[in-house]
Short mmCIF file of C-alpha atoms and ligand atoms in Angstrom, two decimals:
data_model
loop_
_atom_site.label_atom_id
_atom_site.label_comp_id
_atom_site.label_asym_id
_atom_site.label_seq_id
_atom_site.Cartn_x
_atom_site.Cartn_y
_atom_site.Cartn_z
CA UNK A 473 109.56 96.46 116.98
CA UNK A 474 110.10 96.53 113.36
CA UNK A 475 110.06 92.92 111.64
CA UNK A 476 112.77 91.26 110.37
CA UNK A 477 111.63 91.00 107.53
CA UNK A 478 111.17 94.09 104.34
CA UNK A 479 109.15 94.47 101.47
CA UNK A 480 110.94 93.11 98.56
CA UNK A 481 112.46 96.38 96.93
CA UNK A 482 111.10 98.55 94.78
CA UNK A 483 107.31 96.86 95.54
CA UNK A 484 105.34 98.19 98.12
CA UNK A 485 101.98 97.97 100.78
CA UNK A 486 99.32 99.97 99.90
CA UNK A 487 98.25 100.83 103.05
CA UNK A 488 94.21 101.40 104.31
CA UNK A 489 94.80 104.81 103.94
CA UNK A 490 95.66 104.82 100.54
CA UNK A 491 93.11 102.32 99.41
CA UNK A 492 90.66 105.15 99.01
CA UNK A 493 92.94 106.43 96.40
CA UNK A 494 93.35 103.49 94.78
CA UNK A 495 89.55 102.74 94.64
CA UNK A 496 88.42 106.36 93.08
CA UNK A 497 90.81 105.89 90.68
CA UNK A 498 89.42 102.32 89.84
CA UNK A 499 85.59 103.51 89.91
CA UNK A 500 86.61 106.83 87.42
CA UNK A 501 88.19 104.52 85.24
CA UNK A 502 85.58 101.66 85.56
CA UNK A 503 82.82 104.83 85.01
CA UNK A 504 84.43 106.26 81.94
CA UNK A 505 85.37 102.58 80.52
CA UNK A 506 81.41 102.03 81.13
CA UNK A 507 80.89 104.95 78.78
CA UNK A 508 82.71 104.50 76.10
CA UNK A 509 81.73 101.14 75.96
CA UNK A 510 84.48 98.90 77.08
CA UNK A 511 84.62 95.74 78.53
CA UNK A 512 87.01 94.47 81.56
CA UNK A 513 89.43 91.82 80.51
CA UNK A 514 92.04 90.24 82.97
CA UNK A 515 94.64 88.38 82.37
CA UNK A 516 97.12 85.97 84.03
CA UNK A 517 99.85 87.89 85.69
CA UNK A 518 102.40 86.06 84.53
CA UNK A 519 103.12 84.82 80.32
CA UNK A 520 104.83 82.45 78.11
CA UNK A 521 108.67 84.96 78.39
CA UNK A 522 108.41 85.12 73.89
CA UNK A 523 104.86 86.74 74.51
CA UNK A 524 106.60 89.98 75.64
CA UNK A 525 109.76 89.59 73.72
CA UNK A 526 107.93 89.14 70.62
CA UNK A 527 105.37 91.47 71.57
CA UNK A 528 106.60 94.36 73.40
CA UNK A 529 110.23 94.05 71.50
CA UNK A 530 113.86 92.34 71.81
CA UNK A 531 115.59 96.16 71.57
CA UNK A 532 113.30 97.72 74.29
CA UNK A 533 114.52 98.22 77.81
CA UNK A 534 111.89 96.21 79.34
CA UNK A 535 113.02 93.02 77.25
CA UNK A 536 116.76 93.87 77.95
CA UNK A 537 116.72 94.89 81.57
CA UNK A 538 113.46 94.70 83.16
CA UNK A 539 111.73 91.54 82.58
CA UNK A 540 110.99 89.69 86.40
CA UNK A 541 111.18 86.07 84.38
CA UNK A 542 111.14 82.36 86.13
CA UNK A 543 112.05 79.10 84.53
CA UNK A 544 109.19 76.56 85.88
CA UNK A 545 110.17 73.00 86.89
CA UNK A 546 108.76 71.90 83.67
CA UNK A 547 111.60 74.01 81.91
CA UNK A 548 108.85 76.96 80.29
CA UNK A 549 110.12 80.55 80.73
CA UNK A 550 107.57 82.71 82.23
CA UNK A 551 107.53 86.38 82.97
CA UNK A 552 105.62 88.43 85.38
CA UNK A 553 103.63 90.55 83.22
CA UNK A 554 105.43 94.27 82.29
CA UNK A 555 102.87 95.50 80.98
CA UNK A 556 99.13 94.65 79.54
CA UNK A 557 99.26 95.29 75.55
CA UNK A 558 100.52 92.14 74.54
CA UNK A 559 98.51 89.76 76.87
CA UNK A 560 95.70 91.62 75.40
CA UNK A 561 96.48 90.86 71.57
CA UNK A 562 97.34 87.11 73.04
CA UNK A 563 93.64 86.76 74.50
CA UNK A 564 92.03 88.50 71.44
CA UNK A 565 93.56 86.10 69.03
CA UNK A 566 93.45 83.31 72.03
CA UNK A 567 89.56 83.57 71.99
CA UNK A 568 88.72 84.00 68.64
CA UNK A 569 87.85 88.02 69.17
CA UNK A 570 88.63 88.59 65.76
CA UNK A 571 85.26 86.90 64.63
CA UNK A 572 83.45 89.82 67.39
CA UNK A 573 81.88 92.62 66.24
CA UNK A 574 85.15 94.72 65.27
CA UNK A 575 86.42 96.82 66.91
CA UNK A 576 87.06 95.27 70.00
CA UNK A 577 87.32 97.74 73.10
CA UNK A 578 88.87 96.04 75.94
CA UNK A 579 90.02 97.91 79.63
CA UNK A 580 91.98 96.02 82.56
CA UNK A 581 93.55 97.59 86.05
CA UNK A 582 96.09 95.36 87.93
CA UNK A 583 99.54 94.98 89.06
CA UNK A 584 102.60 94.92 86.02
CA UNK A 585 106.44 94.21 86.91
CA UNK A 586 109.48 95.85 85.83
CA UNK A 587 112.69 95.12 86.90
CA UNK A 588 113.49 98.92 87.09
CA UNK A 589 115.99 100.98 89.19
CA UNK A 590 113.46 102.51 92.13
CA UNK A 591 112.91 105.86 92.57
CA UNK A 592 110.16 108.44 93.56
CA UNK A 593 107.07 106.82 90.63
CA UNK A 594 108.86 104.15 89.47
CA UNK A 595 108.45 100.65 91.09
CA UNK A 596 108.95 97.19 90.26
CA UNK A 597 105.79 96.29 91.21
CA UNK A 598 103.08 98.81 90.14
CA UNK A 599 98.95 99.35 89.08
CA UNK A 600 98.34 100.57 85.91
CA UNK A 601 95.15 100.88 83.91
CA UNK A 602 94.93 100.18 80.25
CA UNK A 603 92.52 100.59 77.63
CA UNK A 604 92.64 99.09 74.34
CA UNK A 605 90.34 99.71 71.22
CA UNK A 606 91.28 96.39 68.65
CA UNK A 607 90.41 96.38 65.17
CA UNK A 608 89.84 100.07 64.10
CA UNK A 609 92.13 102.20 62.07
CA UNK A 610 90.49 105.68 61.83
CA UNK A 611 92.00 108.30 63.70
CA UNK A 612 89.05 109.46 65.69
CA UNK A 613 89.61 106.00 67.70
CA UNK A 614 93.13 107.80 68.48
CA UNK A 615 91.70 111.31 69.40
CA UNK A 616 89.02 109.27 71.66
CA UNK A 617 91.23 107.18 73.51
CA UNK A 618 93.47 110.38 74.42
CA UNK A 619 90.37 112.00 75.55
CA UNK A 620 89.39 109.08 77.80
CA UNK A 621 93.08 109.60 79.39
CA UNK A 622 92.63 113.24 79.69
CA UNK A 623 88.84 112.77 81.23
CA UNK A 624 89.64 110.39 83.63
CA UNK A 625 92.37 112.78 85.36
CA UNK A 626 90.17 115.60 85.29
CA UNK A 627 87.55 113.62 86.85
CA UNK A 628 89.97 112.90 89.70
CA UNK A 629 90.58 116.94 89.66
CA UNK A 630 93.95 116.79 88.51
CA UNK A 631 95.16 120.25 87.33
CA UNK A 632 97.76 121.17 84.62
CA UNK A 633 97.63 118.28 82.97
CA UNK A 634 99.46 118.27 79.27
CA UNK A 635 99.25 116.07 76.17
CA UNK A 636 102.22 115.56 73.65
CA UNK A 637 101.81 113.87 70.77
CA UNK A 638 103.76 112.77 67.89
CA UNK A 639 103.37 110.18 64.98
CA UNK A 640 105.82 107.74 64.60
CA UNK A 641 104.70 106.81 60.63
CA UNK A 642 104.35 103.41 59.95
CA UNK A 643 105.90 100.36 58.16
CA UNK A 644 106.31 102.00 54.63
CA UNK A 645 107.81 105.64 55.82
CA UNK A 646 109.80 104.68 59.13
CA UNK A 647 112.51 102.57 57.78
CA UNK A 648 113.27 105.91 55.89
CA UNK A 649 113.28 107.64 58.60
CA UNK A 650 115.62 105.56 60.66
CA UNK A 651 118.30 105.24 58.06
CA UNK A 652 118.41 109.30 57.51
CA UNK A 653 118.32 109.26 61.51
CA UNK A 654 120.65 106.79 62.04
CA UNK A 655 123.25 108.30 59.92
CA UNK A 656 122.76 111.69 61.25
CA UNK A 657 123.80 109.92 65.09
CA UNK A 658 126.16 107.94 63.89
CA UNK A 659 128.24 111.32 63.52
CA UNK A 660 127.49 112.04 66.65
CA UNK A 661 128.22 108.59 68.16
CA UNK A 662 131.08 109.63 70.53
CA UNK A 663 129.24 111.79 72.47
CA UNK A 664 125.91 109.25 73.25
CA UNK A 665 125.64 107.47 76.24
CA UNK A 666 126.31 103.67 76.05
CA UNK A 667 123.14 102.37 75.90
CA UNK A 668 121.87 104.55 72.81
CA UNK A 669 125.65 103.91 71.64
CA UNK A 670 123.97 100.29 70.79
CA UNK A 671 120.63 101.95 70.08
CA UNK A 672 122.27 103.45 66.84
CA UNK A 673 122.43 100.37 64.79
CA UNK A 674 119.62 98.19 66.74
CA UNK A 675 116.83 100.76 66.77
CA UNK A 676 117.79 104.90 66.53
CA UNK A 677 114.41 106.09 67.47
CA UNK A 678 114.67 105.08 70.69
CA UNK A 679 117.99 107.71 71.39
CA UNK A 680 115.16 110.33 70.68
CA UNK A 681 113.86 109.88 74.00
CA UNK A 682 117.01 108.81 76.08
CA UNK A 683 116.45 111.03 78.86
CA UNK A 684 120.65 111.59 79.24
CA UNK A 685 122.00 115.14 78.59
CA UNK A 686 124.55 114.12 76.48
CA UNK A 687 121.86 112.42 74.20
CA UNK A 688 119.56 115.32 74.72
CA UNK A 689 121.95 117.53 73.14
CA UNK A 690 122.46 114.95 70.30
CA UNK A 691 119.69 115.03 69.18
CA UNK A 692 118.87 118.85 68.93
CA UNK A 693 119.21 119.15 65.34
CA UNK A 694 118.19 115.61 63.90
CA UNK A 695 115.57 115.19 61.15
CA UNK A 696 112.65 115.05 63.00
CA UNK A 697 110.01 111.73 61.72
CA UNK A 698 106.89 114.39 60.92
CA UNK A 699 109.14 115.79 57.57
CA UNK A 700 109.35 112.01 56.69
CA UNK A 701 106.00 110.55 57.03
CA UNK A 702 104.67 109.48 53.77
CA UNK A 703 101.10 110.57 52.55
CA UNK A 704 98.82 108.05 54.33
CA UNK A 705 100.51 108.49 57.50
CA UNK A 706 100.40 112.72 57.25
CA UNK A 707 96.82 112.77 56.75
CA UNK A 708 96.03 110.68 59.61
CA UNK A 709 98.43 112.72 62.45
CA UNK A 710 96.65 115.51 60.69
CA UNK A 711 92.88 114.04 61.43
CA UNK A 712 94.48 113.41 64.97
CA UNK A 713 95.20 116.53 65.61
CA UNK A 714 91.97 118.17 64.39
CA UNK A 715 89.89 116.23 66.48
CA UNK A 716 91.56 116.67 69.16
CA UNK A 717 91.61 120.59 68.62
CA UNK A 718 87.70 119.91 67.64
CA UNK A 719 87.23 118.39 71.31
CA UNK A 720 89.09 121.52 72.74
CA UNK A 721 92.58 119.19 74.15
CA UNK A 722 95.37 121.36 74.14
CA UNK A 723 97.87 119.35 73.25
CA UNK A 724 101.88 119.51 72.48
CA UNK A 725 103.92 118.17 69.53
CA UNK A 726 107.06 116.60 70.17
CA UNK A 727 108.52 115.50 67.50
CA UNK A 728 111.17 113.62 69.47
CA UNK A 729 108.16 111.82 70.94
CA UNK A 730 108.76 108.00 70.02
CA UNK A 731 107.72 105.92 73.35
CA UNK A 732 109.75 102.64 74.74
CA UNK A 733 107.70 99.93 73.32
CA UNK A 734 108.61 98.51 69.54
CA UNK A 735 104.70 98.32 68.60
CA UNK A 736 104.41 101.34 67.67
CA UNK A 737 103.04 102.63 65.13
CA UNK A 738 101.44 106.17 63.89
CA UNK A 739 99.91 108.06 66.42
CA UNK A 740 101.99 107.91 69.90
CA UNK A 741 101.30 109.94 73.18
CA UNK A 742 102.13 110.91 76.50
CA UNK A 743 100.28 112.79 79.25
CA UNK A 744 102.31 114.29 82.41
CA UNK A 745 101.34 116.91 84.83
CA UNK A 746 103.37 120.00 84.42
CA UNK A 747 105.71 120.37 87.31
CA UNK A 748 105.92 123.34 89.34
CA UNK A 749 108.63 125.50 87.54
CA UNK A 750 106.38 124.17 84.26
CA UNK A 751 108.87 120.99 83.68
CA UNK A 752 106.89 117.98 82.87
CA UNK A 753 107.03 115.30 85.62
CA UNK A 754 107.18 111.38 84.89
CA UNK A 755 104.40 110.42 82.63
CA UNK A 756 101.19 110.25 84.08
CA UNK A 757 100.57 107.74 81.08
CA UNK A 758 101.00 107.26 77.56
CA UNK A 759 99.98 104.56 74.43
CA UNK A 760 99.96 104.79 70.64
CA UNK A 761 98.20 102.88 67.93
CA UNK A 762 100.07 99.28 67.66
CA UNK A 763 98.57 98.46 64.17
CA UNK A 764 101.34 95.41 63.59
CA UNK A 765 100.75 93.49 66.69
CA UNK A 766 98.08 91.46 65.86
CA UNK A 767 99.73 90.24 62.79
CA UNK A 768 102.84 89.62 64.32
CA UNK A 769 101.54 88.01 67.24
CA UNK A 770 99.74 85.44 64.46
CA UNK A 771 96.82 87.14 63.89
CA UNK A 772 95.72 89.04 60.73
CA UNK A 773 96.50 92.31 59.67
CA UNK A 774 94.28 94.74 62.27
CA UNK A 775 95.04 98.08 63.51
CA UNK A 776 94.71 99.04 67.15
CA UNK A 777 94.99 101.59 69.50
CA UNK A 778 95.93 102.30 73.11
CA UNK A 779 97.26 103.58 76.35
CA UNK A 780 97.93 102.66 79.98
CA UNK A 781 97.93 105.03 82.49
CA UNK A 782 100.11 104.65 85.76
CA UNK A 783 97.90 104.21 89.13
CA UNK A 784 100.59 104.90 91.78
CA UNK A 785 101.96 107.96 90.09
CA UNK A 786 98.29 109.52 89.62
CA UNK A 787 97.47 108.80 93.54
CA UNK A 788 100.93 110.69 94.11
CA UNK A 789 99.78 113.36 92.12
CA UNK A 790 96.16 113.13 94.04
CA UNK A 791 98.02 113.92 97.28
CA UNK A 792 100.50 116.19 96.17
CA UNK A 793 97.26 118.53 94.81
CA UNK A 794 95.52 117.86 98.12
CA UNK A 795 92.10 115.92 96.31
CA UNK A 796 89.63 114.88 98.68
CA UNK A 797 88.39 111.47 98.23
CA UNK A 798 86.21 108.87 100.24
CA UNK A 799 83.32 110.09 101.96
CA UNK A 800 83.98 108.97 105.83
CA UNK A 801 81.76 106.07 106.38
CA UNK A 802 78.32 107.12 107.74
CA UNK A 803 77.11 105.45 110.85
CA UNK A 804 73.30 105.83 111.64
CA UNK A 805 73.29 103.56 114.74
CA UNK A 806 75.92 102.59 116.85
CA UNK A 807 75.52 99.38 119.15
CA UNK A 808 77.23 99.40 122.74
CA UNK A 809 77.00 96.75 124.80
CA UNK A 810 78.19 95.75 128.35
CA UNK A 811 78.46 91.97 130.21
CA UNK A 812 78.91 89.00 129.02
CA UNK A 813 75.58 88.22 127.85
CA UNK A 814 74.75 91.87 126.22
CA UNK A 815 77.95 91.47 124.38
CA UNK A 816 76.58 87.87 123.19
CA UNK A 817 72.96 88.93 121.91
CA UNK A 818 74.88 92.23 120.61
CA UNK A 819 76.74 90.14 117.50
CA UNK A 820 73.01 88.75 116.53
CA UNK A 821 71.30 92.05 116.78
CA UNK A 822 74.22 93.99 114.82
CA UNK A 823 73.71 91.29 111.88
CA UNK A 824 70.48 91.91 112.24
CA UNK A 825 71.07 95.40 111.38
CA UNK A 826 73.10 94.38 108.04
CA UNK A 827 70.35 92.46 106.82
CA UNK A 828 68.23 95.34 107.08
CA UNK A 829 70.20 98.05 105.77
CA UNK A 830 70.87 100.06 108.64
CA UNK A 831 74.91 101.34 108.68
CA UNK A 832 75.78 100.70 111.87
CA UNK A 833 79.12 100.73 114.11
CA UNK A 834 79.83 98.57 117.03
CA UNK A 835 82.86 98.49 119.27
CA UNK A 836 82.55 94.88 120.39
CA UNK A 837 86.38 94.98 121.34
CA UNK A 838 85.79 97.40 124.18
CA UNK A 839 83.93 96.83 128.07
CA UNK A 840 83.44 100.21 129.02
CA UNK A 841 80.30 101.91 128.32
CA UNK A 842 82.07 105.18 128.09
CA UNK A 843 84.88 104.97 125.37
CA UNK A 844 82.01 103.17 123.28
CA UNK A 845 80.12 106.03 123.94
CA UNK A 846 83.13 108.46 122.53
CA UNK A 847 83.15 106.16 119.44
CA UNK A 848 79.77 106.12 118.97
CA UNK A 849 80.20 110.43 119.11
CA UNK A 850 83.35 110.28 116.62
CA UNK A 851 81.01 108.28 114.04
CA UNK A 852 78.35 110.71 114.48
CA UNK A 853 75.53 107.85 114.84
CA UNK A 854 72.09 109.70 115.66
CA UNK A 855 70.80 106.81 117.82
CA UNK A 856 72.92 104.59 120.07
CA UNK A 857 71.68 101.21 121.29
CA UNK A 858 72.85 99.99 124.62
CA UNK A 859 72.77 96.30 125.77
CA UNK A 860 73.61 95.45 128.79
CA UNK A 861 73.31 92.30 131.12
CA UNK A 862 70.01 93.22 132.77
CA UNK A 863 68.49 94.08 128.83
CA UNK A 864 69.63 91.12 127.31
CA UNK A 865 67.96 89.16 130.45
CA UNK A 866 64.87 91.14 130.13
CA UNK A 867 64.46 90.73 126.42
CA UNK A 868 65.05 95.23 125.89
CA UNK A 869 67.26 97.25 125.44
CA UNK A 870 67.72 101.02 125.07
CA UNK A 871 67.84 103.22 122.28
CA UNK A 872 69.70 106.61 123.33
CA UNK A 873 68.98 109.97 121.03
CA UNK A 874 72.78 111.30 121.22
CA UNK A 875 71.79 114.47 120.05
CA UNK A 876 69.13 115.09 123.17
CA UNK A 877 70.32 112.41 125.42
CA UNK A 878 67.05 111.04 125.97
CA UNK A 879 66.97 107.15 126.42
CA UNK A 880 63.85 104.49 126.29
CA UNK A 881 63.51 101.18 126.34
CA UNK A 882 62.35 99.17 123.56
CA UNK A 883 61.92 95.59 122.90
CA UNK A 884 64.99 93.50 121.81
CA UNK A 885 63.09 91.70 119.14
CA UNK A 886 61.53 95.08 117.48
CA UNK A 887 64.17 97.29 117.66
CA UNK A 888 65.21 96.64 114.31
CA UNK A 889 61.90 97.62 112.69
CA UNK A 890 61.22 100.71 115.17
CA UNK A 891 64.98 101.85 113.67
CA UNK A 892 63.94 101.49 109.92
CA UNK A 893 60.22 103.14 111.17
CA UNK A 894 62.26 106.38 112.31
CA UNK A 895 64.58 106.81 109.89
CA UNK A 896 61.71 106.57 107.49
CA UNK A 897 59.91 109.49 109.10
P1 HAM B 625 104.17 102.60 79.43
O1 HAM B 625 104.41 104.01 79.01
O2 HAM B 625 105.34 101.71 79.55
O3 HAM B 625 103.11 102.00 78.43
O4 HAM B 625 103.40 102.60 80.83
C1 HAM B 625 102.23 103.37 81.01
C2 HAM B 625 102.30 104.11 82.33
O5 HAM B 625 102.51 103.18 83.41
C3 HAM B 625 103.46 105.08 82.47
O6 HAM B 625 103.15 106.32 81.87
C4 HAM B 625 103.59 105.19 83.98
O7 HAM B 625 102.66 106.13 84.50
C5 HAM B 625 103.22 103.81 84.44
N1 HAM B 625 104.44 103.05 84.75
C6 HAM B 625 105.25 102.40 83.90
N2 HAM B 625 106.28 101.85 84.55
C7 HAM B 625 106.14 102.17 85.85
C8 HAM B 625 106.88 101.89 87.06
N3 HAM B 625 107.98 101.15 87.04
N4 HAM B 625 106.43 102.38 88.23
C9 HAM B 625 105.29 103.14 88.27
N5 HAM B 625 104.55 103.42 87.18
C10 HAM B 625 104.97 102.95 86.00
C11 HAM B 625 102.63 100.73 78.47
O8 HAM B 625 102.79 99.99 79.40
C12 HAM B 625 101.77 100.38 77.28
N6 HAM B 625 101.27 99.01 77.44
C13 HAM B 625 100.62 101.36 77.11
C14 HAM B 625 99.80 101.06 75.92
C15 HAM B 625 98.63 100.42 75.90
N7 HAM B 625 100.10 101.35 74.66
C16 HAM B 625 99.14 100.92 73.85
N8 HAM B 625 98.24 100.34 74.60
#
């Protein structure tokens, strides 16, 4: 009978079957972060609420719309985390990482909240993976930290997987930028949808992404950022893009690439999996260099770059190409036992076992002799071990070959050594 009670929407189980997803994703990740030298940071789930407004931005959609916040009894605003970038900066500055050897190269895995409307990869509660490289402004740190995206997918043998890239420029070219943008919109203002309606005066870029047709359409002819980017900023997309050619990533330009967040700055990127009549799907993941957050979070002026990739939508994509993960578990011995004193000495002996490093399976849950016997079978142990009452009284019990069927008895108190002896052989 199904429970009264649901999920809260939008967040979901993750079931034992899908763990095994989960976890290859988690050891790639953890493999590649091991690498390239990063270190695991976690941090609370939930922040001070002006963390994420200062730090991921008042005009962005996860301020405005998607922030899960709580007011404690104490009368603090705290929000479940949306994402990971700013909580990183905060510990960084927090604990003093800025007197570390620079850069810093920090990766975390967890849970993040949005607010969002739910649909097929998008949830309001959701795993992503991040990793951020603090402290470093040359561009190879950009081309690396795309390549660590790009690895880690192929190492979970995801096909047709495509880059896009675009640089945003930075604090000296953008406000340009924006003004030449924002007037070219505003004469196209009755035709944009209501959000990017605001967007026009609070922050223009952003209408460059707005996934609504009307917008799309928009925005067809408007100055695109890379004929605006002053000298500094052009040589460093340009670096970008060689290494990445120099590292063979195919990659796409999209100049109308700009990315949610206000952080950005520079370099920016996406990665999505091509669909099947060659339309991108929802980002796979994505990240940019945030060189002003550490200053405006308090800290001192240091550039960094990032990306997070989205955990739920990659084990989606996992399934969807059929990729085989998780070995079954491998079960050398299997322990059967029968009465109520085999079933006793059984829980000692399978410890036992543990201790000694044999994998073995038991079925203490079941009487008869012959469904643990089918178990045993399914697990394909080599050896099964059967206890019963008159074994347990006489100190033996019997080892069974379930390939020949041939069964002995051995002594209760040795059988754990004769096991390791013929494996060994
Ligand atoms: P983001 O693009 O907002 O970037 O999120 C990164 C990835 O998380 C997305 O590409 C997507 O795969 C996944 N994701 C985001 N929202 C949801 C959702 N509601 N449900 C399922 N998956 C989702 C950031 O969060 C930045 N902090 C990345 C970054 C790090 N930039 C620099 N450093």
């Amino acid at each position: 009978m199904a429970s009264k009670f649901q999920a809260v929407t939008g967040m979901h189980d993750i079931l034992p079957d899908d763990q095994k997803y989960y976890e290859k994703v988690y050891e790639t990740a953890k493999e590649i972060a091991e690498f390239y030298n990063f270190s695991r940071i976690e941090t609370p789930i939930m922040e001070n609420s002006d963390l994420f407004v200062k730090g991921t931005g008042s005009t962005t959609d996860i301020v405005q719309k998607q922030m899960f916040s709580l007011k404690t009894k104490g009368g603090d605003s705290l929000t479940l985390r949306p994402e990971g970038t700013p909580s990183v900066v905060r510990s960084y500055l927090e604990n003093g990482m800025a007197n570390w050897p620079q850069p810093v190269k920090l990766w975390y895995y967890g849970p993040f909240f949005r607010y969002e409307r739910p649909q097929a990869g998008r949830f309001r509660q959701f795993t992503q993976l991040g990793f951020e490289v603090i402290g470093e402004k040359a561009s190879i740190v950009d081309a690396q930290i795309i390549q660590i995206y790009y690895n880690i997918l192929k190492e979970l043998k995801l096909n047709d997987i495509m880059i896009e890239v675009n640089s945003i420029g930075d604090g000296i070219c953008r406000p340009y930028y924006r003004k030449t943008l924002a007037s070219y919109l505003r004469s196209r203002e009755a035709v944009l949808c209501t959000d990017c309606k605001r967007r026009v005066k609070e922050n223009p870029l952003r209408i460059l992404d707005c996934k609504e047709e009307k917008c799309q359409n928009a925005k067809t002819q408007a100055p695109q950022i890379v004929d605006h980017l002053c000298d500094e900023c052009k040589a460093h997309f340009k670096e970008v893009l060689e290494y990445l050619e120099e590292i063979g990533l195919s990659y796409r330009l999209n100049p109308y690439l700009v990315r949610g967040l206000d952080y950005y700055s520079r370099t920016v990127f996406e990665i999505c999996q091509d669909g099947k009549d060659g339309a991108p799907m929802a980002a796979l993941g994505g990240g940019g260099r945030f060189d002003g957050l550490v200053k405006m979070l308090g800290g001192k002026d240091t550039p960094a770059m990032g990306g997070g990739l989205g955990v739920d939508r990659i084990v989606a994509a996992m399934k969807a190409a059929d990729v085989k993960v998780g070995e079954e578990k491998t079960v050398k011995v299997f322990l059967a036992q029968l009465g109520g004193l085999g079933k006793k000495k059984s829980l000692k002996l399978f410890e036992d076992m543990r201790q000694a490093g044999i994998s073995a399976g038991e079925s203490f849950d079941r009487d008869s002799l012959k469904s643990q016997l089918k178990i045993a079978d399914k697990y394909g142990a080599k050896f099964t071990l059967l206890l019963g009452q008159r074994e347990a009284l006489e100190g033996t019990i019997i080892l069974r070959d379930m390939e020949t069927g041939k069964q002995e008895s051995l002594k209760l108190e040795t059988v754990v050594q004769e096991i390791k002896k013929r494996f060994k052989k």
